[in-house]
Amino acid sequence: MNNFQYSRATDVADAVRQNIADPAAKFIAGGTNLIDLMKYDVERPLRLIDITRLPLKMVEETADGGVRIGALVPNSDLAYHPLIERRYPLLSSAILAGASQQLRNMASTGGNLLQRTRCFYFYDTATPCNKREPGSGCSAINGINRINAVLGTSEACIATHPSDMCVALAALEAKVQVAGPAGQREIVFADFHRLPGDTPHLDNNLRPNEIITAIELPPRGFAANHSYLKIRDRLSYAFALVSVAAALELEGGRIKEARVALGGVAHKPWRKPEAESVLGGQMADETVFAKAADLLLRDAKGYEHNAFKIGLARRAVIRTLTQAARGTPQVQSVKKVR
Ligand SMILES: Cc1cc2nc3c(=O)[nH]c(=O)nc-3n(C[C@H](O)[C@H](O)[C@H](O)COP(=O)(O)OP(=O)(O)OC[C@H]3O[C@@H](n4cnc5c(N)ncnc54)[C@H](O)[C@@H]3O)c2cc1C
Ligand code: SF4
């Protein structure tokens, strides 16, 4: 691990200022991803700017009836927050499907969005990886690619975004609030993460020196009809091979509004407007759910070891929408530890 300097930010403006002053610096929140990456010599910041004491730990209702979540709210606190459990149980469920209790206690909301891919080669500095070292090549395309993407890939990178929480945030159409040298701005969730294209080293559309300050949820939480299903190699402490966040608004068994987002299959949570609009006005049944799944996966392309994800995702979408429609969401096997 390289030597680095450490400083603490006193407020958001100070954090941005310190980051501008030292381009080789990185913010550190829970440290659950960044410290690992530094130990693997994948990330080499020369300064860590500790943002953990900034006043970004609130979960509060907004004037328009939504909820604002500070970027430093720990994942556990968010999952068990009464407002989130009651109004956005899809988000609670997705968070509780991730990592372990200890990690969720440390991991922050902002850090979860910015966690980096789990592609094996990204962590292995002895192998080429365009995301870690632009222009060096992609070892996964012809390598062990079981965990890699089947949608939105490019010839430069087939990595996935590993977050569970982000899949629910995509389905809920959250907004990301950021502050930077040019002031504050808001990014709709669908535009936050990027597809790899020919710039896979860029995971998201944050501008240089910007800090995430909050996530805003719109009023509609789909509390009655939702489900988050995560399929993985072990029942806990494993990243998703495929995950699905489904949310429905029903009226007399007919679908008024539908949201479906996939995790574990692309460089960002995967949604497709056609797949959701095909559900609109239909009776909630497996035939129409299968149509939506086919549309969602229409452009999927498997590689040597991960083609199984396409069929798996199709079945998972149908099952998750069925659970949502019945009001019987997938229960995460996690006990409340307060
Ligand atoms: C063994 C293990 C298993 C895991 N399993 C899962 C899982 O199943 N599902 C899942 O979703 N996640 C999983 N995770 C990932 C975990 O959720 C993330 O590591 C965590 O959310 C990152 O948050 P953090 O606060 O620790 O971020 P840090 O490690 O502190 O930071 C991560 C990155 O975000 C940047 N950053 C942090 N906060 C901000 C901010 N406010 N503004 C701008 N930049 C910021 C940092 O500079 C850094 O680049 C797992 C992690 C581990 C170690
Ligand atoms: S898939 Fe992306 S992260 Fe993985 S080796 Fe290829 S370029 Fe690197």
mmCIF file of C-alpha atoms and ligand atoms in Angstrom:
data_model
loop_
_atom_site.group_PDB
_atom_site.id
_atom_site.type_symbol
_atom_site.label_atom_id
_atom_site.label_comp_id
_atom_site.label_asym_id
_atom_site.label_seq_id
_atom_site.Cartn_x
_atom_site.Cartn_y
_atom_site.Cartn_z
ATOM 1 C CA MET A 1 0.000 0.000 0.000
ATOM 2 C CA ASN A 2 1.363 3.430 -0.955
ATOM 3 C CA ASN A 3 1.898 6.188 1.571
ATOM 4 C CA PHE A 4 -0.831 8.810 1.582
ATOM 5 C CA GLN A 5 -1.759 11.943 3.449
ATOM 6 C CA TYR A 6 -4.925 12.303 5.466
ATOM 7 C CA SER A 7 -7.079 15.342 6.139
ATOM 8 C CA ARG A 8 -10.555 15.917 7.459
ATOM 9 C CA ALA A 9 -13.139 18.122 5.730
ATOM 10 C CA THR A 10 -14.970 20.595 7.948
ATOM 11 C CA ASP A 11 -17.934 21.187 5.626
ATOM 12 C CA VAL A 12 -19.027 20.373 2.066
ATOM 13 C CA ALA A 13 -17.388 23.497 0.602
ATOM 14 C CA ASP A 14 -14.144 22.626 2.391
ATOM 15 C CA ALA A 15 -14.281 19.047 1.018
ATOM 16 C CA VAL A 16 -14.637 20.369 -2.530
ATOM 17 C CA ARG A 17 -11.891 22.953 -1.949
ATOM 18 C CA GLN A 18 -9.473 20.324 -0.624
ATOM 19 C CA ASN A 19 -10.223 18.092 -3.590
ATOM 20 C CA ILE A 20 -9.563 20.898 -6.079
ATOM 21 C CA ALA A 21 -6.285 21.717 -4.325
ATOM 22 C CA ASP A 22 -5.051 18.128 -4.658
ATOM 23 C CA PRO A 23 -6.119 16.299 -7.850
ATOM 24 C CA ALA A 24 -4.578 13.048 -6.532
ATOM 25 C CA ALA A 25 -6.907 13.074 -3.502
ATOM 26 C CA LYS A 26 -10.032 10.968 -2.924
ATOM 27 C CA PHE A 27 -12.902 11.333 -0.509
ATOM 28 C CA ILE A 28 -13.262 8.565 2.027
ATOM 29 C CA ALA A 29 -16.557 7.670 3.711
ATOM 30 C CA GLY A 30 -17.033 4.144 5.162
ATOM 31 C CA GLY A 31 -13.856 2.981 3.419
ATOM 32 C CA THR A 32 -15.287 -0.497 2.755
ATOM 33 C CA ASN A 33 -14.417 -0.360 -0.943
ATOM 34 C CA LEU A 34 -11.706 2.279 -1.212
ATOM 35 C CA ILE A 35 -9.393 0.791 1.429
ATOM 36 C CA ASP A 36 -9.592 -2.663 -0.210
ATOM 37 C CA LEU A 37 -8.746 -1.115 -3.575
ATOM 38 C CA MET A 38 -5.776 0.713 -2.066
ATOM 39 C CA LYS A 39 -4.514 -2.512 -0.495
ATOM 40 C CA TYR A 40 -4.765 -4.231 -3.893
ATOM 41 C CA ASP A 41 -2.847 -1.294 -5.433
ATOM 42 C CA VAL A 42 -5.787 -0.593 -7.783
ATOM 43 C CA GLU A 43 -6.457 2.880 -6.355
ATOM 44 C CA ARG A 44 -3.486 5.048 -5.420
ATOM 45 C CA PRO A 45 -4.736 8.315 -3.907
ATOM 46 C CA LEU A 46 -1.992 10.474 -2.442
ATOM 47 C CA ARG A 47 -4.444 12.041 0.016
ATOM 48 C CA LEU A 48 -7.623 10.841 1.669
ATOM 49 C CA ILE A 49 -10.139 13.551 2.494
ATOM 50 C CA ASP A 50 -12.236 12.203 5.351
ATOM 51 C CA ILE A 51 -15.837 13.326 4.870
ATOM 52 C CA THR A 52 -17.367 11.236 7.657
ATOM 53 C CA ARG A 53 -17.959 14.221 9.967
ATOM 54 C CA LEU A 54 -19.905 16.281 7.433
ATOM 55 C CA PRO A 55 -23.550 16.879 8.389
ATOM 56 C CA LEU A 56 -24.945 14.522 5.724
ATOM 57 C CA LYS A 57 -26.574 11.881 7.939
ATOM 58 C CA MET A 58 -30.201 13.021 7.809
ATOM 59 C CA VAL A 59 -33.221 11.174 6.407
ATOM 60 C CA GLU A 60 -35.982 13.759 6.067
ATOM 61 C CA GLU A 61 -39.228 14.376 4.236
ATOM 62 C CA THR A 62 -39.123 16.950 1.443
ATOM 63 C CA ALA A 63 -41.696 19.649 0.726
ATOM 64 C CA ASP A 64 -43.071 17.706 -2.266
ATOM 65 C CA GLY A 65 -43.714 14.578 -0.186
ATOM 66 C CA GLY A 66 -40.532 12.719 -1.094
ATOM 67 C CA VAL A 67 -37.577 11.844 1.128
ATOM 68 C CA ARG A 68 -34.013 13.190 1.132
ATOM 69 C CA ILE A 69 -31.244 10.855 2.290
ATOM 70 C CA GLY A 70 -27.882 12.326 3.279
ATOM 71 C CA ALA A 71 -24.872 10.835 1.490
ATOM 72 C CA LEU A 72 -23.344 9.680 4.781
ATOM 73 C CA VAL A 73 -26.350 7.755 6.099
ATOM 74 C CA PRO A 74 -25.025 4.246 6.787
ATOM 75 C CA ASN A 75 -26.691 1.517 4.716
ATOM 76 C CA SER A 76 -28.046 -0.205 7.896
ATOM 77 C CA ASP A 77 -29.577 2.978 9.286
ATOM 78 C CA LEU A 78 -31.232 3.622 5.942
ATOM 79 C CA ALA A 79 -32.632 0.111 5.554
ATOM 80 C CA TYR A 80 -34.175 0.207 9.048
ATOM 81 C CA HIS A 81 -35.309 3.834 9.005
ATOM 82 C CA PRO A 82 -39.075 3.921 9.711
ATOM 83 C CA LEU A 83 -39.756 6.257 6.755
ATOM 84 C CA ILE A 84 -37.919 3.962 4.373
ATOM 85 C CA GLU A 85 -39.349 0.728 5.795
ATOM 86 C CA ARG A 86 -42.874 2.113 5.577
ATOM 87 C CA ARG A 87 -42.822 4.086 2.317
ATOM 88 C CA TYR A 88 -39.936 2.589 0.309
ATOM 89 C CA PRO A 89 -39.673 -1.060 1.419
ATOM 90 C CA LEU A 90 -38.162 -1.923 -1.979
ATOM 91 C CA LEU A 91 -35.116 0.138 -0.999
ATOM 92 C CA SER A 92 -34.870 -1.471 2.465
ATOM 93 C CA SER A 93 -35.092 -4.889 0.916
ATOM 94 C CA ALA A 94 -32.392 -4.223 -1.700
ATOM 95 C CA ILE A 95 -29.985 -2.835 0.905
ATOM 96 C CA LEU A 96 -30.517 -5.817 3.226
ATOM 97 C CA ALA A 97 -29.750 -8.178 0.333
ATOM 98 C CA GLY A 98 -26.244 -6.693 0.119
ATOM 99 C CA ALA A 99 -22.956 -7.406 1.891
ATOM 100 C CA SER A 100 -23.104 -8.264 5.623
ATOM 101 C CA GLN A 101 -24.483 -6.492 8.684
ATOM 102 C CA GLN A 102 -20.999 -5.262 9.657
ATOM 103 C CA LEU A 103 -20.343 -3.876 6.177
ATOM 104 C CA ARG A 104 -23.749 -2.243 5.978
ATOM 105 C CA ASN A 105 -23.031 -0.536 9.319
ATOM 106 C CA MET A 106 -19.938 1.094 7.790
ATOM 107 C CA ALA A 107 -21.003 1.598 4.163
ATOM 108 C CA SER A 108 -22.460 4.997 3.273
ATOM 109 C CA THR A 109 -25.227 5.875 0.837
ATOM 110 C CA GLY A 110 -22.916 7.947 -1.402
ATOM 111 C CA GLY A 111 -20.149 5.325 -1.276
ATOM 112 C CA ASN A 112 -22.573 2.606 -2.338
ATOM 113 C CA LEU A 113 -23.258 4.462 -5.597
ATOM 114 C CA LEU A 114 -19.542 4.852 -6.235
ATOM 115 C CA GLN A 115 -18.367 1.349 -5.340
ATOM 116 C CA ARG A 116 -16.347 -0.107 -8.184
ATOM 117 C CA THR A 117 -16.894 -3.246 -10.221
ATOM 118 C CA ARG A 118 -16.079 -6.684 -8.834
ATOM 119 C CA CYS A 119 -14.653 -7.935 -12.148
ATOM 120 C CA PHE A 120 -11.819 -10.288 -11.067
ATOM 121 C CA TYR A 121 -9.336 -8.722 -13.477
ATOM 122 C CA PHE A 122 -9.979 -5.198 -12.252
ATOM 123 C CA TYR A 123 -8.582 -6.311 -8.883
ATOM 124 C CA ASP A 124 -5.683 -8.282 -10.380
ATOM 125 C CA THR A 125 -2.985 -5.776 -11.281
ATOM 126 C CA ALA A 126 -0.993 -8.490 -13.088
ATOM 127 C CA THR A 127 -3.610 -8.584 -15.884
ATOM 128 C CA PRO A 128 -4.705 -6.033 -18.530
ATOM 129 C CA CYS A 129 -7.863 -4.104 -17.685
ATOM 130 C CA ASN A 130 -9.154 -1.046 -19.554
ATOM 131 C CA LYS A 131 -11.049 0.172 -16.528
ATOM 132 C CA ARG A 132 -7.972 0.136 -14.291
ATOM 133 C CA GLU A 133 -5.496 1.116 -17.005
ATOM 134 C CA PRO A 134 -7.107 2.619 -20.116
ATOM 135 C CA GLY A 135 -5.833 1.114 -23.362
ATOM 136 C CA SER A 136 -4.336 -2.012 -21.775
ATOM 137 C CA GLY A 137 -7.086 -4.392 -22.961
ATOM 138 C CA CYS A 138 -9.907 -6.372 -21.384
ATOM 139 C CA SER A 139 -8.980 -9.705 -19.814
ATOM 140 C CA ALA A 140 -12.579 -10.668 -19.079
ATOM 141 C CA ILE A 141 -13.911 -10.812 -22.650
ATOM 142 C CA ASN A 142 -11.962 -14.002 -23.369
ATOM 143 C CA GLY A 143 -11.334 -14.904 -19.746
ATOM 144 C CA ILE A 144 -13.377 -16.056 -16.772
ATOM 145 C CA ASN A 145 -16.452 -13.929 -17.337
ATOM 146 C CA ARG A 146 -19.136 -15.733 -15.321
ATOM 147 C CA ILE A 147 -19.893 -12.637 -13.209
ATOM 148 C CA ASN A 148 -19.674 -10.135 -16.061
ATOM 149 C CA ALA A 149 -22.296 -8.219 -18.027
ATOM 150 C CA VAL A 150 -24.668 -9.385 -20.768
ATOM 151 C CA LEU A 151 -26.259 -6.004 -21.541
ATOM 152 C CA GLY A 152 -24.788 -2.665 -22.610
ATOM 153 C CA THR A 153 -21.283 -4.115 -22.984
ATOM 154 C CA SER A 154 -18.581 -2.813 -25.307
ATOM 155 C CA GLU A 155 -15.440 -4.244 -26.850
ATOM 156 C CA ALA A 156 -13.501 -2.368 -24.205
ATOM 157 C CA CYS A 157 -15.276 -3.631 -21.065
ATOM 158 C CA ILE A 158 -17.952 -6.079 -19.910
ATOM 159 C CA ALA A 159 -17.959 -5.181 -16.214
ATOM 160 C CA THR A 160 -21.095 -4.923 -14.071
ATOM 161 C CA HIS A 161 -22.003 -2.434 -11.375
ATOM 162 C CA PRO A 162 -22.235 -4.529 -8.212
ATOM 163 C CA SER A 163 -24.656 -2.530 -6.067
ATOM 164 C CA ASP A 164 -28.015 -3.809 -4.830
ATOM 165 C CA MET A 165 -29.169 -0.477 -3.432
ATOM 166 C CA CYS A 166 -28.702 1.228 -6.813
ATOM 167 C CA VAL A 167 -31.059 -1.219 -8.534
ATOM 168 C CA ALA A 168 -33.869 -0.150 -6.211
ATOM 169 C CA LEU A 169 -32.913 3.535 -6.556
ATOM 170 C CA ALA A 170 -33.129 3.173 -10.346
ATOM 171 C CA ALA A 171 -36.609 1.631 -10.127
ATOM 172 C CA LEU A 172 -37.742 4.344 -7.712
ATOM 173 C CA GLU A 173 -36.356 7.073 -10.016
ATOM 174 C CA ALA A 174 -34.227 8.709 -7.362
ATOM 175 C CA LYS A 175 -32.142 11.826 -7.979
ATOM 176 C CA VAL A 176 -28.543 12.327 -6.930
ATOM 177 C CA GLN A 177 -27.654 15.702 -5.432
ATOM 178 C CA VAL A 178 -24.066 16.795 -5.776
ATOM 179 C CA ALA A 179 -21.920 19.827 -4.952
ATOM 180 C CA GLY A 180 -18.812 20.892 -6.819
ATOM 181 C CA PRO A 181 -16.718 23.807 -8.014
ATOM 182 C CA ALA A 182 -19.666 25.140 -10.075
ATOM 183 C CA GLY A 183 -22.170 24.851 -7.208
ATOM 184 C CA GLN A 184 -24.920 22.307 -6.652
ATOM 185 C CA ARG A 185 -26.766 20.217 -9.210
ATOM 186 C CA GLU A 186 -29.062 17.220 -9.430
ATOM 187 C CA ILE A 187 -28.594 14.129 -11.625
ATOM 188 C CA VAL A 188 -31.506 11.803 -12.419
ATOM 189 C CA PHE A 189 -30.560 8.283 -11.447
ATOM 190 C CA ALA A 190 -30.737 6.883 -14.985
ATOM 191 C CA ASP A 191 -28.025 9.371 -16.008
ATOM 192 C CA PHE A 192 -25.753 8.873 -13.005
ATOM 193 C CA HIS A 193 -23.915 5.678 -13.985
ATOM 194 C CA ARG A 194 -22.472 5.201 -17.481
ATOM 195 C CA LEU A 195 -22.187 2.351 -19.940
ATOM 196 C CA PRO A 196 -18.554 1.417 -20.637
ATOM 197 C CA GLY A 197 -18.338 2.397 -24.340
ATOM 198 C CA ASP A 198 -14.744 3.253 -25.096
ATOM 199 C CA THR A 199 -14.230 5.013 -21.751
ATOM 200 C CA PRO A 200 -14.715 2.200 -19.229
ATOM 201 C CA HIS A 201 -12.463 3.935 -16.713
ATOM 202 C CA LEU A 202 -15.387 6.344 -16.139
ATOM 203 C CA ASP A 203 -18.071 4.691 -14.007
ATOM 204 C CA ASN A 204 -20.391 7.675 -13.694
ATOM 205 C CA ASN A 205 -21.124 11.236 -14.787
ATOM 206 C CA LEU A 206 -19.795 13.057 -11.739
ATOM 207 C CA ARG A 207 -17.601 15.983 -12.774
ATOM 208 C CA PRO A 208 -14.116 16.449 -11.305
ATOM 209 C CA ASN A 209 -14.134 17.388 -7.605
ATOM 210 C CA GLU A 210 -17.865 16.864 -7.144
ATOM 211 C CA ILE A 211 -19.137 15.300 -3.934
ATOM 212 C CA ILE A 212 -22.456 13.507 -3.497
ATOM 213 C CA THR A 213 -24.441 15.257 -0.790
ATOM 214 C CA ALA A 214 -27.813 13.456 -0.894
ATOM 215 C CA ILE A 215 -30.207 11.141 -2.709
ATOM 216 C CA GLU A 216 -33.762 12.319 -3.188
ATOM 217 C CA LEU A 217 -36.662 9.879 -3.502
ATOM 218 C CA PRO A 218 -39.873 11.006 -5.209
ATOM 219 C CA PRO A 219 -43.154 10.674 -3.269
ATOM 220 C CA ARG A 220 -44.221 7.423 -4.927
ATOM 221 C CA GLY A 221 -42.685 4.449 -3.089
ATOM 222 C CA PHE A 222 -44.703 1.481 -4.443
ATOM 223 C CA ALA A 223 -45.008 0.150 -0.884
ATOM 224 C CA ALA A 224 -47.983 -2.135 -1.603
ATOM 225 C CA ASN A 225 -46.617 -3.964 -4.638
ATOM 226 C CA HIS A 226 -42.863 -4.376 -4.841
ATOM 227 C CA SER A 227 -40.177 -7.056 -4.623
ATOM 228 C CA TYR A 228 -36.376 -7.279 -4.750
ATOM 229 C CA LEU A 229 -35.005 -10.645 -5.782
ATOM 230 C CA LYS A 230 -31.273 -11.309 -5.688
ATOM 231 C CA ILE A 231 -29.788 -14.459 -7.183
ATOM 232 C CA ARG A 232 -26.249 -15.257 -6.094
ATOM 233 C CA ASP A 233 -23.887 -18.132 -5.440
ATOM 234 C CA ARG A 234 -24.288 -18.002 -1.630
ATOM 235 C CA LEU A 235 -27.286 -16.925 0.399
ATOM 236 C CA SER A 236 -25.427 -14.017 1.965
ATOM 237 C CA TYR A 237 -22.210 -12.076 1.558
ATOM 238 C CA ALA A 238 -22.145 -12.495 -2.218
ATOM 239 C CA PHE A 239 -22.739 -10.106 -5.078
ATOM 240 C CA ALA A 240 -25.691 -10.592 -7.422
ATOM 241 C CA LEU A 241 -25.390 -12.779 -10.485
ATOM 242 C CA VAL A 242 -28.752 -11.307 -11.371
ATOM 243 C CA SER A 243 -31.066 -9.135 -9.313
ATOM 244 C CA VAL A 244 -34.441 -7.575 -10.035
ATOM 245 C CA ALA A 245 -36.232 -4.621 -8.456
ATOM 246 C CA ALA A 246 -39.903 -4.623 -9.419
ATOM 247 C CA ALA A 247 -42.540 -2.065 -8.443
ATOM 248 C CA LEU A 248 -46.164 -1.948 -9.564
ATOM 249 C CA GLU A 249 -49.140 0.282 -9.038
ATOM 250 C CA LEU A 250 -52.303 -1.776 -9.493
ATOM 251 C CA GLU A 251 -55.966 -0.922 -9.823
ATOM 252 C CA GLY A 252 -58.364 -3.855 -9.734
ATOM 253 C CA GLY A 253 -55.613 -6.256 -10.833
ATOM 254 C CA ARG A 254 -54.713 -4.025 -13.776
ATOM 255 C CA ILE A 255 -51.291 -2.351 -13.985
ATOM 256 C CA LYS A 256 -51.346 1.452 -13.827
ATOM 257 C CA GLU A 257 -47.591 1.938 -13.543
ATOM 258 C CA ALA A 258 -44.661 -0.472 -13.649
ATOM 259 C CA ARG A 259 -40.954 -0.248 -12.932
ATOM 260 C CA VAL A 260 -38.421 -3.027 -13.456
ATOM 261 C CA ALA A 261 -34.674 -2.679 -13.003
ATOM 262 C CA LEU A 262 -32.039 -5.396 -13.349
ATOM 263 C CA GLY A 263 -28.774 -5.653 -11.413
ATOM 264 C CA GLY A 264 -25.712 -7.818 -12.000
ATOM 265 C CA VAL A 265 -26.109 -7.729 -15.769
ATOM 266 C CA ALA A 266 -24.747 -4.356 -16.913
ATOM 267 C CA HIS A 267 -22.380 -1.491 -16.103
ATOM 268 C CA LYS A 268 -25.385 0.289 -14.539
ATOM 269 C CA PRO A 269 -28.827 -0.732 -13.240
ATOM 270 C CA TRP A 270 -30.687 -1.786 -16.397
ATOM 271 C CA ARG A 271 -34.094 -0.352 -17.274
ATOM 272 C CA LYS A 272 -35.902 -0.095 -20.591
ATOM 273 C CA PRO A 273 -38.939 2.147 -21.114
ATOM 274 C CA GLU A 274 -40.560 -0.286 -23.621
ATOM 275 C CA ALA A 275 -40.417 -3.126 -21.114
ATOM 276 C CA GLU A 276 -42.316 -1.029 -18.584
ATOM 277 C CA SER A 277 -44.818 0.532 -20.969
ATOM 278 C CA VAL A 278 -45.821 -2.903 -22.334
ATOM 279 C CA LEU A 279 -47.139 -3.633 -18.837
ATOM 280 C CA GLY A 280 -49.240 -0.464 -18.620
ATOM 281 C CA GLY A 281 -53.010 -1.077 -18.689
ATOM 282 C CA GLN A 282 -52.580 -4.890 -18.722
ATOM 283 C CA MET A 283 -53.872 -7.418 -16.216
ATOM 284 C CA ALA A 284 -50.973 -8.451 -13.967
ATOM 285 C CA ASP A 285 -50.209 -11.986 -15.106
ATOM 286 C CA GLU A 286 -47.268 -14.110 -16.176
ATOM 287 C CA THR A 287 -47.922 -13.745 -19.910
ATOM 288 C CA VAL A 288 -47.455 -10.014 -19.861
ATOM 289 C CA PHE A 289 -44.546 -10.285 -17.375
ATOM 290 C CA ALA A 290 -42.791 -12.618 -19.853
ATOM 291 C CA LYS A 291 -43.276 -10.017 -22.605
ATOM 292 C CA ALA A 292 -41.689 -7.363 -20.403
ATOM 293 C CA ALA A 293 -38.773 -9.695 -19.575
ATOM 294 C CA ASP A 294 -38.155 -10.389 -23.264
ATOM 295 C CA LEU A 295 -38.102 -6.681 -24.056
ATOM 296 C CA LEU A 296 -35.802 -5.925 -21.151
ATOM 297 C CA LEU A 297 -33.351 -8.601 -22.322
ATOM 298 C CA ARG A 298 -33.805 -8.135 -26.062
ATOM 299 C CA ASP A 299 -30.257 -6.946 -26.722
ATOM 300 C CA ALA A 300 -28.558 -9.314 -24.275
ATOM 301 C CA LYS A 301 -25.343 -10.961 -25.427
ATOM 302 C CA GLY A 302 -23.693 -13.756 -23.460
ATOM 303 C CA TYR A 303 -19.983 -14.576 -23.294
ATOM 304 C CA GLU A 304 -18.360 -17.981 -22.782
ATOM 305 C CA HIS A 305 -19.189 -18.390 -19.097
ATOM 306 C CA ASN A 306 -22.127 -16.064 -18.503
ATOM 307 C CA ALA A 307 -24.741 -16.784 -21.195
ATOM 308 C CA PHE A 308 -26.755 -18.525 -18.446
ATOM 309 C CA LYS A 309 -27.513 -15.082 -17.010
ATOM 310 C CA ILE A 310 -29.906 -14.289 -19.869
ATOM 311 C CA GLY A 311 -32.347 -17.118 -19.125
ATOM 312 C CA LEU A 312 -31.826 -16.635 -15.392
ATOM 313 C CA ALA A 313 -32.685 -12.939 -15.660
ATOM 314 C CA ARG A 314 -35.793 -13.689 -17.723
ATOM 315 C CA ARG A 315 -37.106 -16.112 -15.102
ATOM 316 C CA ALA A 316 -36.146 -13.760 -12.293
ATOM 317 C CA VAL A 317 -38.036 -10.840 -13.869
ATOM 318 C CA ILE A 318 -41.205 -12.944 -14.215
ATOM 319 C CA ARG A 319 -40.927 -14.210 -10.654
ATOM 320 C CA THR A 320 -40.202 -10.795 -9.140
ATOM 321 C CA LEU A 321 -43.085 -9.121 -10.978
ATOM 322 C CA THR A 322 -45.353 -11.966 -9.844
ATOM 323 C CA GLN A 323 -44.269 -11.467 -6.231
ATOM 324 C CA ALA A 324 -44.847 -7.716 -6.560
ATOM 325 C CA ALA A 325 -48.295 -8.177 -8.074
ATOM 326 C CA ARG A 326 -49.337 -10.594 -5.306
ATOM 327 C CA GLY A 327 -48.059 -8.268 -2.598
ATOM 328 C CA THR A 328 -45.737 -11.038 -1.372
ATOM 329 C CA PRO A 329 -42.254 -9.523 -1.720
ATOM 330 C CA GLN A 330 -39.100 -11.587 -1.450
ATOM 331 C CA VAL A 331 -38.054 -11.611 2.210
ATOM 332 C CA GLN A 332 -34.347 -11.001 2.790
ATOM 333 C CA SER A 333 -33.034 -13.504 5.310
ATOM 334 C CA VAL A 334 -31.663 -10.826 7.586
ATOM 335 C CA LYS A 335 -32.761 -10.215 11.160
ATOM 336 C CA LYS A 336 -33.080 -6.681 12.403
ATOM 337 C CA VAL A 337 -30.018 -5.745 14.447
ATOM 338 C CA ARG A 338 -30.423 -2.284 15.846
HETATM 339 C C1 LIG B 1 -16.971 -8.264 1.172
HETATM 340 C C2 LIG B 1 -17.907 -7.234 0.626
HETATM 341 C C3 LIG B 1 -19.156 -7.626 0.162
HETATM 342 C C4 LIG B 1 -20.048 -6.686 -0.366
HETATM 343 N N1 LIG B 1 -21.267 -7.086 -0.841
HETATM 344 C C5 LIG B 1 -22.112 -6.170 -1.389
HETATM 345 C C6 LIG B 1 -23.353 -6.549 -1.930
HETATM 346 O O1 LIG B 1 -23.720 -7.732 -1.925
HETATM 347 N N2 LIG B 1 -24.145 -5.583 -2.459
HETATM 348 C C7 LIG B 1 -23.781 -4.272 -2.479
HETATM 349 O O2 LIG B 1 -24.539 -3.428 -2.958
HETATM 350 N N3 LIG B 1 -22.590 -3.888 -1.997
HETATM 351 C C8 LIG B 1 -21.753 -4.803 -1.448
HETATM 352 N N4 LIG B 1 -20.543 -4.402 -0.974
HETATM 353 C C9 LIG B 1 -20.074 -3.043 -1.250
HETATM 354 C C10 LIG B 1 -20.403 -2.047 -0.203
HETATM 355 O O3 LIG B 1 -21.789 -1.823 -0.196
HETATM 356 C C11 LIG B 1 -19.646 -0.786 -0.604
HETATM 357 O O4 LIG B 1 -18.286 -1.053 -0.399
HETATM 358 C C12 LIG B 1 -20.071 0.409 0.185
HETATM 359 O O5 LIG B 1 -21.418 0.727 -0.068
HETATM 360 C C13 LIG B 1 -19.203 1.614 -0.157
HETATM 361 O O6 LIG B 1 -19.518 2.657 0.743
HETATM 362 P P1 LIG B 1 -18.367 3.336 1.620
HETATM 363 O O7 LIG B 1 -18.976 4.440 2.368
HETATM 364 O O8 LIG B 1 -17.633 2.316 2.430
HETATM 365 O O9 LIG B 1 -17.443 3.881 0.459
HETATM 366 P P2 LIG B 1 -15.869 4.170 0.436
HETATM 367 O O10 LIG B 1 -15.121 2.898 0.340
HETATM 368 O O11 LIG B 1 -15.506 5.122 1.527
HETATM 369 O O12 LIG B 1 -15.789 4.965 -0.939
HETATM 370 C C14 LIG B 1 -16.069 4.348 -2.160
HETATM 371 C C15 LIG B 1 -15.838 5.371 -3.267
HETATM 372 O O13 LIG B 1 -16.796 6.406 -3.175
HETATM 373 C C16 LIG B 1 -16.181 7.683 -3.034
HETATM 374 N N5 LIG B 1 -17.083 8.430 -2.156
HETATM 375 C C17 LIG B 1 -17.635 7.992 -0.989
HETATM 376 N N6 LIG B 1 -18.554 8.864 -0.559
HETATM 377 C C18 LIG B 1 -18.589 9.867 -1.461
HETATM 378 C C19 LIG B 1 -19.369 11.060 -1.594
HETATM 379 N N7 LIG B 1 -20.294 11.400 -0.688
HETATM 380 N N8 LIG B 1 -19.151 11.864 -2.660
HETATM 381 C C20 LIG B 1 -18.216 11.543 -3.600
HETATM 382 N N9 LIG B 1 -17.447 10.439 -3.519
HETATM 383 C C21 LIG B 1 -17.649 9.612 -2.471
HETATM 384 C C22 LIG B 1 -14.790 7.397 -2.494
HETATM 385 O O14 LIG B 1 -13.870 8.401 -2.907
HETATM 386 C C23 LIG B 1 -14.501 6.063 -3.180
HETATM 387 O O15 LIG B 1 -14.035 6.289 -4.482
HETATM 388 C C24 LIG B 1 -19.660 -5.319 -0.404
HETATM 389 C C25 LIG B 1 -18.412 -4.921 0.074
HETATM 390 C C26 LIG B 1 -17.541 -5.863 0.590
HETATM 391 C C27 LIG B 1 -16.195 -5.400 1.090
HETATM 392 S S1 SF4 B 2 -14.522 -6.232 -18.007
HETATM 393 FE FE1 SF4 B 2 -13.876 -4.136 -17.607
HETATM 394 S S2 SF4 B 2 -13.162 -4.250 -15.489
HETATM 395 FE FE2 SF4 B 2 -13.157 -6.358 -16.304
HETATM 396 S S3 SF4 B 2 -11.132 -6.715 -17.243
HETATM 397 FE FE3 SF4 B 2 -12.458 -5.960 -18.836
HETATM 398 S S4 SF4 B 2 -12.038 -3.760 -18.805
HETATM 399 FE FE4 SF4 B 2 -11.372 -4.536 -16.849
#
